[in-house]
Amino acid sequence: MIITLKTGVKQKEVNAVIDKIKSLGYKPHVSKGKDVTIIGMIGEYAEKYKDSFEAMDAVEHISEIQKPYKLASREFKKSNTVIKVSRGVEIGAKKIHVMAGPCAIESKELMFGTAKIVKDAGATILRGGAFKPRSSPYAFQGLGEKGLKYIEAAGEKFHMPTISEAMSVEQVELLSKYCDIIQIGARNIQNYDLLKAAGKQKKPVLLKRGMATTVKELLLSAEYILSQGNYNVMLCERGIRTFEDSTRFTMDLNAVPVLKKLTHLPIILDPSHGIGIREHVGTMAKACVAVGADGLILEVHPHPEEALSDGPQSLLPDQFAALMKELDLVAKAVGREIL
Amino acid sequence: MIITLKTGVKQKEVNAVIDKIKSLGYKPHVSKGKDVTIIGMIGEYAEKYKDSFEAMDAVEHISEIQKPYKLASREFKKSNTVIKVSRGVEIGAKKIHVMAGPCAIESKELMFGTAKIVKDAGATILRGGAFKPRSSPYAFQGLGEKGLKYIEAAGEKFHMPTISEAMSVEQVELLSKYCDIIQIGARNIQNYDLLKAAGKQKKPVLLKRGMATTVKELLLSAEYILSQGNYNVMLCERGIRTFEDSTRFTMDLNAVPVLKKLTHLPIILDPSHGIGIREHVGTMAKACVAVGADGLILEVHPHPEEALSDGPQSLLPDQFAALMKELDLVAKAVGREIL
Amino acid sequence: MIITLKTGVKQKEVNAVIDKIKSLGYKPHVSKGKDVTIIGMIGEYAEKYKDSFEAMDAVEHISEIQKPYKLASREFKKSNTVIKVSRGVEIGAKKIHVMAGPCAIESKELMFGTAKIVKDAGATILRGGAFKPRSSPYAFQGLGEKGLKYIEAAGEKFHMPTISEAMSVEQVELLSKYCDIIQIGARNIQNYDLLKAAGKQKKPVLLKRGMATTVKELLLSAEYILSQGNYNVMLCERGIRTFEDSTRFTMDLNAVPVLKKLTHLPIILDPSHGIGIREHVGTMAKACVAVGADGLILEVHPHPEEALSDGPQSLLPDQFAALMKELDLVAKAVGREIL
Amino acid sequence: MIITLKTGVKQKEVNAVIDKIKSLGYKPHVSKGKDVTIIGMIGEYAEKYKDSFEAMDAVEHISEIQKPYKLASREFKKSNTVIKVSRGVEIGAKKIHVMAGPCAIESKELMFGTAKIVKDAGATILRGGAFKPRSSPYAFQGLGEKGLKYIEAAGEKFHMPTISEAMSVEQVELLSKYCDIIQIGARNIQNYDLLKAAGKQKKPVLLKRGMATTVKELLLSAEYILSQGNYNVMLCERGIRTFEDSTRFTMDLNAVPVLKKLTHLPIILDPSHGIGIREHVGTMAKACVAVGADGLILEVHPHPEEALSDGPQSLLPDQFAALMKELDLVAKAVGREIL
């Protein structure tokens, strides 16, 4: 990191900073300009001492130079990570996988009906929530373990790996029995106990960026999972919160090339939440494929006006089937494939 | 709620909306203009059906009219809630309480030393973190239960109620044995299992607004706690995330009068995190008192450059003592008191 | 608009609102629930009285129902506007036009050299700034009229229409002599005198969204131009300001389908500013084509490290030529064409 | 500035950066770590070359070290600037000045009536808009020069200096004849021709921060005015745009201590726009005084429900009179005075 000292600091204060750097086992690199003195402290884990230098009165500002995450970085692993899920599905290779299904598992019928619809249209992974994070304590909170049994059975019947969200350490354990991919939702992006639990089990994890999470923080949260020994982590952009209120969130597609540069982990995109308006989900899905997504996660519901959650952004079966064909064309135009 | 239909919808579609309202037991109020048809659906819990109307193709937009929280609202309880903590401390009455101490409990010496400093200066509640949420898995994560024993002992010695943060359901149980107030941090504002756990025990809860949480969502998260039977909840504004990067967060003082209008719960402000720069914390603390805070939470450290967390925003002992006197003057100017 | 009254207002206050609506020539639609009274006021230009109702003490909240712009709306004109620029270029039809060139016109050589490069690669419109809005008064501010002569001559030689930015009313007049499209920059999105001046002349206008402009405000700013008689307006998304700091701005591609729904005006996208990092501009450009752009505006510079402005986001000639071929594939995949 | 090179760059590329620094007349300070090479380039105006280094492929990131503005900085002028307006009013000294009046000058009667009200309550400067920036082209745009004559006459009668907003270069000239302070509004914060025009005339200027303007950019915009020779500039925080929608804007009071540290210019705060809700303006005004404002600008209207602009945030005469007394108490608590 680079430590910029305040204008007019005394030599004694400069020395205190230098001595502290040395005492931590690093070599200080001092550069003096006419008005400004800067001191470089470069080396593994140097950034971890940022706070204690910033707390010194002589210090004006500190710029981080080295990345605070390691296992998630391209420097640590140059080639793209390809995650082997069950039933031959590999995420991060040429094929772009579409994870589709209802927002919430509302009934056995809905789960099986929607599974058939999305399988027929070309989706390769089945989604459905058994535990639903809801802003209001009075809203539908999910079927719980019963729902997990339905999605497991539907996955079995239609030969699709499944994904569902865990909101607590106990749910991680439960989900790892029933599902093939464990989703950590946007609201839990900095629920560190949950991240660690996801890192201690073996199933692949889909980690959703929080609505105010920076790219750097997303990678740090991934690092929590990786550092526990589970390297099968996908990152998911699903919209960030901005001033714009004509859409539910603002989908940050800029983050895709930036992440692809910084990390070897696969990137999944969620245009259903990212824009939140059914008639526009398909258009954004095309942009997601063009920008380099390794997978999409999409909400589909045969009767959205009866859905217990996220009806307004759920695609109708016909819309979804038509969209899959359009997405495949875009995928081919960028050297990938979907169908 | 008010349902605005799309321009040019057919009568059949209008009727479908009307029938759905009736089938749910509400009375539809239809208003037709030249181009626009709007339908009012007013009554208890009407807003809970918002999604399922929004999912209908004929619907252009829905405006919520009624508040989605109940127990937290002024309509439910008109008078300010006054929370009785231990040792005679009451939060929400005329006296503004200052909660002070180190960010993290680093050692017994630090805890006792800082307790004496803040007690002597006029603080009435002792803070200190035993479990620390850190962006990086490689940063100091707190002393755990050992730390809780130190803060409990320091509170005992200096006759101060104590506050510390819980990051998981298990920690809520642990904390409720050692501390007088349980803090739910900004990162866990929508960790619903944690909110419910905090609601099921008896100790007062300080709930921190997340960095991208709206005022409405903050009240909904409080409702999670209240709905479990614990009515002793304080809300804490600690800075939101915006484009401005010259400060750690942007402190949203607007939220204070807005919250005071909407809810009966006491409001605590955290200028240490809200601005994140030691030399400016005191100035913001004065604004916090002037705007109507019922309490402040402040980080104080005798040697910030050695702090394991948040050194750059921790006040020095002398700064803190001087500030307390200045704050008392501002408090008196707005009809409150601190010392 | 829908006027929600405060809980517990007296009948006298309700009547005052009703009388005011009637006095303005509208018919009030009153709906009374158990706790809440709402009054609809629907009709042309009703929204224009919003402030004066909001200022009444009995009023809790007002929801706008009708769009505050007219000429820019799909209701006013159902079919897409196709703008005829000079030299046979039509914007808003099947072909996606790429506007390319240096950020600033730095010299005659640069202008002609870059024009040849972008023309050869397939760009159809030539860009270059003669007047540069710079955050710092000490930065290069552009060559002024001399620059305009260079771009006009380059456009003539390579048979390309040209676009350049006007920052003041006088510059609008000057530019309308030399260029084919007049750009209003993001910083001037609410410079109403400038918008009116652009509306009073005949050349097509490219209006860039400001970094904190909502979709609604963008359309209102377009309305300023349209209302002066100039209907040839393109809207340009070029990134909004959010908390994310790993990119220069956050490109809001969600806005494209939303705008396409609300307005008949063509949409241009600017990934150069939208992400601000050369190596990622091409990836975002593909997403821009997939999401439905009618045109792209891209910065190209033969020697970015010598550029007087925006070097870090300017594409190299080879990058640009390769990108144009890739973009054409994506365009065809979504039923459009570029080359 | 500090130039961080990409991991794994070749010595040849390192040399190219070093040579470029030397060729510009600076001395490079090279620090090599195991993985990272950083090069310091420190000296007057070094930051101005940032773009051209950032455009080099070997460069990963550049941190600015020195401030890009000069005349506005504390380094340039250590003591607070005290601006002498007419009629003995000095802004930036112990007394906090309150600028009050209607949002728009709607009639002679309103202007004189409101002037008497605010003068009697203790305001020392009279505000009123003759040219109104309105999002919609169909909204009231102000009385123009006729309005300026009314405010000049009212200022004369009640012995108050006056302030009004200029939206164009011509209006700056007009205003400098009729008013004592020229306001540049938030929408024109980067209208550089306007800033220069304000800098070329002699009257003091109040410069409002834009809704997405950083503190650094605000100071750069002030620098545009200062660099033309007019040193009498006040900076005004009036709310920034964030995700929070329960208030019109989010007032950034953090910016006050930060600006006071960086610049010698007086700081004015505008809680009327900053929160946008009449009943909360007074509470925020107290926070503004406590945080160190040198002045407040407040909207007052005898009949807000008839106001042609900003009625919902205008204070009633009685509210304003009561508030002034309360503000004086807070001012005295922080060593200032209002009445």
Short mmCIF file of C-alpha atoms in Angstrom, two decimals, chain D residues 57-288:
data_model
loop_
_atom_site.label_atom_id
_atom_site.label_comp_id
_atom_site.label_asym_id
_atom_site.label_seq_id
_atom_site.Cartn_x
_atom_site.Cartn_y
_atom_site.Cartn_z
CA ASP D 57 -1.06 -0.80 -21.27
CA ALA D 58 1.50 -1.51 -18.53
CA VAL D 59 -0.37 0.62 -16.02
CA GLU D 60 -2.79 -1.08 -13.62
CA HIS D 61 -3.96 1.86 -11.56
CA ILE D 62 -3.11 5.45 -10.65
CA SER D 63 -3.73 7.07 -7.28
CA GLU D 64 -3.93 10.83 -7.16
CA ILE D 65 -1.90 12.27 -4.33
CA GLN D 66 -2.13 15.99 -4.85
CA LYS D 67 -5.29 18.03 -5.01
CA PRO D 68 -6.36 19.03 -8.51
CA TYR D 69 -7.61 22.46 -7.36
CA LYS D 70 -5.42 25.20 -5.98
CA LEU D 71 -7.10 28.56 -5.29
CA ALA D 72 -9.94 26.87 -3.41
CA SER D 73 -7.61 24.92 -1.14
CA ARG D 74 -6.59 25.51 2.48
CA GLU D 75 -3.00 25.12 1.35
CA PHE D 76 -3.42 28.24 -0.80
CA LYS D 77 -5.21 30.26 1.88
CA LYS D 78 -5.11 29.11 5.49
CA SER D 79 -7.62 31.49 7.09
CA ASN D 80 -11.36 31.34 6.47
CA THR D 81 -12.58 33.60 3.68
CA VAL D 82 -15.02 36.24 4.96
CA ILE D 83 -17.17 37.59 2.14
CA LYS D 84 -18.37 41.18 2.38
CA VAL D 85 -21.79 41.43 0.83
CA SER D 86 -23.62 44.78 0.79
CA ARG D 87 -25.39 46.49 3.74
CA GLY D 88 -22.75 45.34 6.22
CA VAL D 89 -23.41 41.62 5.85
CA GLU D 90 -20.30 39.45 6.20
CA ILE D 91 -20.49 35.73 5.46
CA GLY D 92 -17.95 33.39 7.00
CA ALA D 93 -17.51 35.18 10.33
CA LYS D 94 -19.13 34.39 13.69
CA LYS D 95 -22.66 35.28 12.68
CA ILE D 96 -24.59 32.65 10.73
CA HIS D 97 -26.69 34.37 8.07
CA VAL D 98 -30.12 33.13 7.10
CA MET D 99 -31.18 33.73 3.49
CA ALA D 100 -34.94 33.42 3.26
CA GLY D 101 -37.85 34.12 0.96
CA PRO D 102 -40.09 32.41 -1.58
CA CYS D 103 -38.73 29.83 -4.02
CA ALA D 104 -39.97 31.85 -6.99
CA ILE D 105 -40.83 35.55 -7.19
CA GLU D 106 -44.47 35.19 -8.15
CA SER D 107 -45.69 38.77 -7.70
CA LYS D 108 -44.69 42.09 -6.18
CA GLU D 109 -47.08 41.52 -3.29
CA LEU D 110 -45.64 38.09 -2.48
CA MET D 111 -42.08 39.42 -2.63
CA PHE D 112 -42.73 42.35 -0.32
CA GLY D 113 -44.98 40.39 2.01
CA THR D 114 -42.48 37.59 2.45
CA ALA D 115 -39.59 40.02 2.78
CA LYS D 116 -41.30 41.66 5.75
CA ILE D 117 -42.02 38.28 7.34
CA VAL D 118 -38.45 36.98 7.09
CA LYS D 119 -36.87 40.29 8.04
CA ASP D 120 -39.02 40.52 11.17
CA ALA D 121 -38.01 36.97 12.12
CA GLY D 122 -34.30 37.73 11.82
CA ALA D 123 -33.27 36.72 8.30
CA THR D 124 -30.51 38.95 6.94
CA ILE D 125 -30.55 38.12 3.23
CA LEU D 126 -33.57 37.99 0.91
CA ARG D 127 -33.95 35.16 -1.59
CA GLY D 128 -36.29 34.71 -4.55
CA GLY D 129 -35.99 33.16 -8.01
CA ALA D 130 -36.70 35.15 -11.17
CA PHE D 131 -35.46 32.41 -13.50
CA LYS D 132 -36.51 28.91 -12.44
CA PRO D 133 -34.90 25.70 -13.66
CA ARG D 134 -37.80 23.26 -14.01
CA SER D 135 -37.62 19.59 -15.01
CA SER D 136 -40.71 20.04 -17.17
CA PRO D 137 -40.92 22.53 -20.06
CA TYR D 138 -44.57 22.98 -19.16
CA ALA D 139 -43.98 24.25 -15.60
CA PHE D 140 -43.78 27.89 -14.46
CA GLN D 141 -40.39 29.26 -15.50
CA GLY D 142 -40.23 32.50 -13.50
CA LEU D 143 -41.04 36.17 -14.05
CA GLY D 144 -37.61 37.06 -15.43
CA GLU D 145 -36.35 40.64 -15.24
CA LYS D 146 -39.65 41.87 -13.83
CA GLY D 147 -39.07 39.57 -10.87
CA LEU D 148 -35.56 40.94 -10.40
CA LYS D 149 -37.00 44.44 -10.12
CA TYR D 150 -39.36 43.27 -7.38
CA ILE D 151 -36.64 41.61 -5.33
CA GLU D 152 -34.31 44.60 -5.74
CA ALA D 153 -37.07 46.91 -4.52
CA ALA D 154 -37.93 44.62 -1.61
CA GLY D 155 -34.27 44.42 -0.61
CA GLU D 156 -34.08 48.20 -0.73
CA LYS D 157 -37.21 48.67 1.37
CA PHE D 158 -36.22 46.13 4.06
CA HIS D 159 -32.48 46.85 3.98
CA MET D 160 -31.52 43.33 3.01
CA PRO D 161 -28.97 42.13 0.46
CA THR D 162 -30.59 39.84 -2.14
CA ILE D 163 -29.77 36.54 -3.82
CA SER D 164 -31.23 35.04 -7.01
CA GLU D 165 -30.24 32.31 -9.48
CA ALA D 166 -28.64 32.73 -12.90
CA MET D 167 -29.02 29.91 -15.43
CA SER D 168 -27.13 31.44 -18.36
CA VAL D 169 -24.32 33.83 -19.15
CA GLU D 170 -26.79 36.59 -20.04
CA GLN D 171 -28.63 36.12 -16.78
CA VAL D 172 -25.36 36.52 -14.87
CA GLU D 173 -24.98 39.95 -16.41
CA LEU D 174 -28.58 40.88 -15.66
CA LEU D 175 -28.45 39.59 -12.10
CA SER D 176 -25.24 41.39 -11.32
CA LYS D 177 -27.18 44.65 -11.85
CA TYR D 178 -30.13 43.79 -9.62
CA CYS D 179 -28.88 41.42 -6.90
CA ASP D 180 -26.14 41.21 -4.32
CA ILE D 181 -25.35 37.49 -4.56
CA ILE D 182 -25.55 35.38 -7.70
CA GLN D 183 -26.61 31.78 -7.22
CA ILE D 184 -25.44 29.01 -9.56
CA GLY D 185 -27.87 26.13 -9.16
CA ALA D 186 -27.23 22.42 -8.68
CA ARG D 187 -28.12 21.61 -12.29
CA ASN D 188 -25.43 23.98 -13.56
CA ILE D 189 -22.57 22.80 -11.36
CA GLN D 190 -20.61 21.75 -14.45
CA ASN D 191 -21.90 24.39 -16.85
CA TYR D 192 -18.41 25.76 -17.31
CA ASP D 193 -19.28 28.79 -19.42
CA LEU D 194 -21.66 29.87 -16.70
CA LEU D 195 -19.04 29.34 -14.00
CA LYS D 196 -16.53 31.42 -15.94
CA ALA D 197 -19.07 34.21 -16.43
CA ALA D 198 -19.76 34.22 -12.69
CA GLY D 199 -16.02 34.45 -12.15
CA LYS D 200 -15.62 37.44 -14.42
CA GLN D 201 -18.05 39.72 -12.57
CA LYS D 202 -17.65 41.13 -9.08
CA LYS D 203 -20.70 40.06 -7.09
CA PRO D 204 -20.31 37.18 -4.58
CA VAL D 205 -21.38 33.80 -5.89
CA LEU D 206 -23.25 30.99 -4.10
CA LEU D 207 -22.38 27.72 -5.86
CA LYS D 208 -24.73 24.81 -5.22
CA ARG D 209 -23.41 21.25 -5.29
CA GLY D 210 -25.03 19.08 -7.94
CA MET D 211 -27.03 16.04 -6.95
CA ALA D 212 -24.23 13.71 -8.09
CA THR D 213 -21.23 15.97 -7.51
CA THR D 214 -18.40 14.73 -5.34
CA VAL D 215 -16.73 17.04 -2.84
CA LYS D 216 -13.68 17.10 -5.11
CA GLU D 217 -15.72 18.08 -8.15
CA LEU D 218 -17.50 20.80 -6.17
CA LEU D 219 -14.14 22.33 -5.37
CA LEU D 220 -13.05 22.02 -9.00
CA SER D 221 -16.19 23.87 -10.09
CA ALA D 222 -15.45 26.56 -7.51
CA GLU D 223 -11.93 26.72 -8.95
CA TYR D 224 -13.45 27.66 -12.34
CA ILE D 225 -14.94 30.77 -10.72
CA LEU D 226 -11.91 31.61 -8.60
CA SER D 227 -9.55 31.20 -11.55
CA GLN D 228 -11.36 34.06 -13.32
CA GLY D 229 -10.55 36.45 -10.50
CA ASN D 230 -13.68 36.36 -8.32
CA TYR D 231 -12.65 35.04 -4.90
CA ASN D 232 -16.01 35.62 -3.20
CA VAL D 233 -17.48 32.17 -3.56
CA MET D 234 -19.71 30.30 -1.09
CA LEU D 235 -20.31 26.56 -1.43
CA CYS D 236 -23.78 25.17 -0.78
CA GLU D 237 -24.77 21.59 0.07
CA ARG D 238 -28.44 21.01 -0.84
CA GLY D 239 -28.82 17.23 -0.90
CA ILE D 240 -27.42 14.50 -3.10
CA ARG D 241 -29.27 11.79 -4.96
CA THR D 242 -29.22 8.32 -3.40
CA PHE D 243 -31.43 5.24 -3.31
CA GLU D 244 -33.47 6.60 -0.37
CA ASP D 245 -36.86 7.80 -1.58
CA SER D 246 -38.62 8.85 1.61
CA THR D 247 -37.05 12.30 1.24
CA ARG D 248 -36.49 14.46 -1.84
CA PHE D 249 -32.70 14.19 -1.56
CA THR D 250 -30.22 12.91 1.02
CA MET D 251 -28.58 15.81 2.80
CA ASP D 252 -24.84 15.11 3.07
CA LEU D 253 -23.82 16.86 6.28
CA ASN D 254 -20.60 14.81 6.36
CA ALA D 255 -19.47 17.12 3.55
CA VAL D 256 -19.38 20.11 5.91
CA PRO D 257 -16.43 19.14 8.13
CA VAL D 258 -14.70 17.62 5.11
CA LEU D 259 -15.05 20.85 3.11
CA LYS D 260 -14.05 23.03 6.08
CA LYS D 261 -10.80 21.06 6.19
CA LEU D 262 -10.10 21.25 2.46
CA THR D 263 -11.15 24.82 1.69
CA HIS D 264 -11.25 28.32 3.14
CA LEU D 265 -14.55 29.17 1.45
CA PRO D 266 -17.77 29.66 3.51
CA ILE D 267 -20.30 26.83 3.54
CA ILE D 268 -24.04 27.46 3.19
CA LEU D 269 -26.64 24.73 3.75
CA ASP D 270 -30.07 24.38 2.15
CA PRO D 271 -32.27 22.10 4.26
CA SER D 272 -35.40 23.09 2.30
CA HIS D 273 -34.17 21.22 -0.78
CA GLY D 274 -32.04 18.84 1.26
CA ILE D 275 -35.06 17.11 2.79
CA GLY D 276 -37.92 18.60 0.77
CA ILE D 277 -40.65 18.11 3.41
CA ARG D 278 -41.89 21.19 5.23
CA GLU D 279 -42.44 19.66 8.66
CA HIS D 280 -38.87 18.31 8.75
CA VAL D 281 -37.01 21.36 7.40
CA GLY D 282 -36.67 22.95 10.83
CA THR D 283 -35.19 19.83 12.43
CA MET D 284 -32.59 19.56 9.70
CA ALA D 285 -31.85 23.30 9.97
CA LYS D 286 -30.79 22.72 13.58
CA ALA D 287 -28.42 19.98 12.48
CA CYS D 288 -27.04 22.33 9.82
#
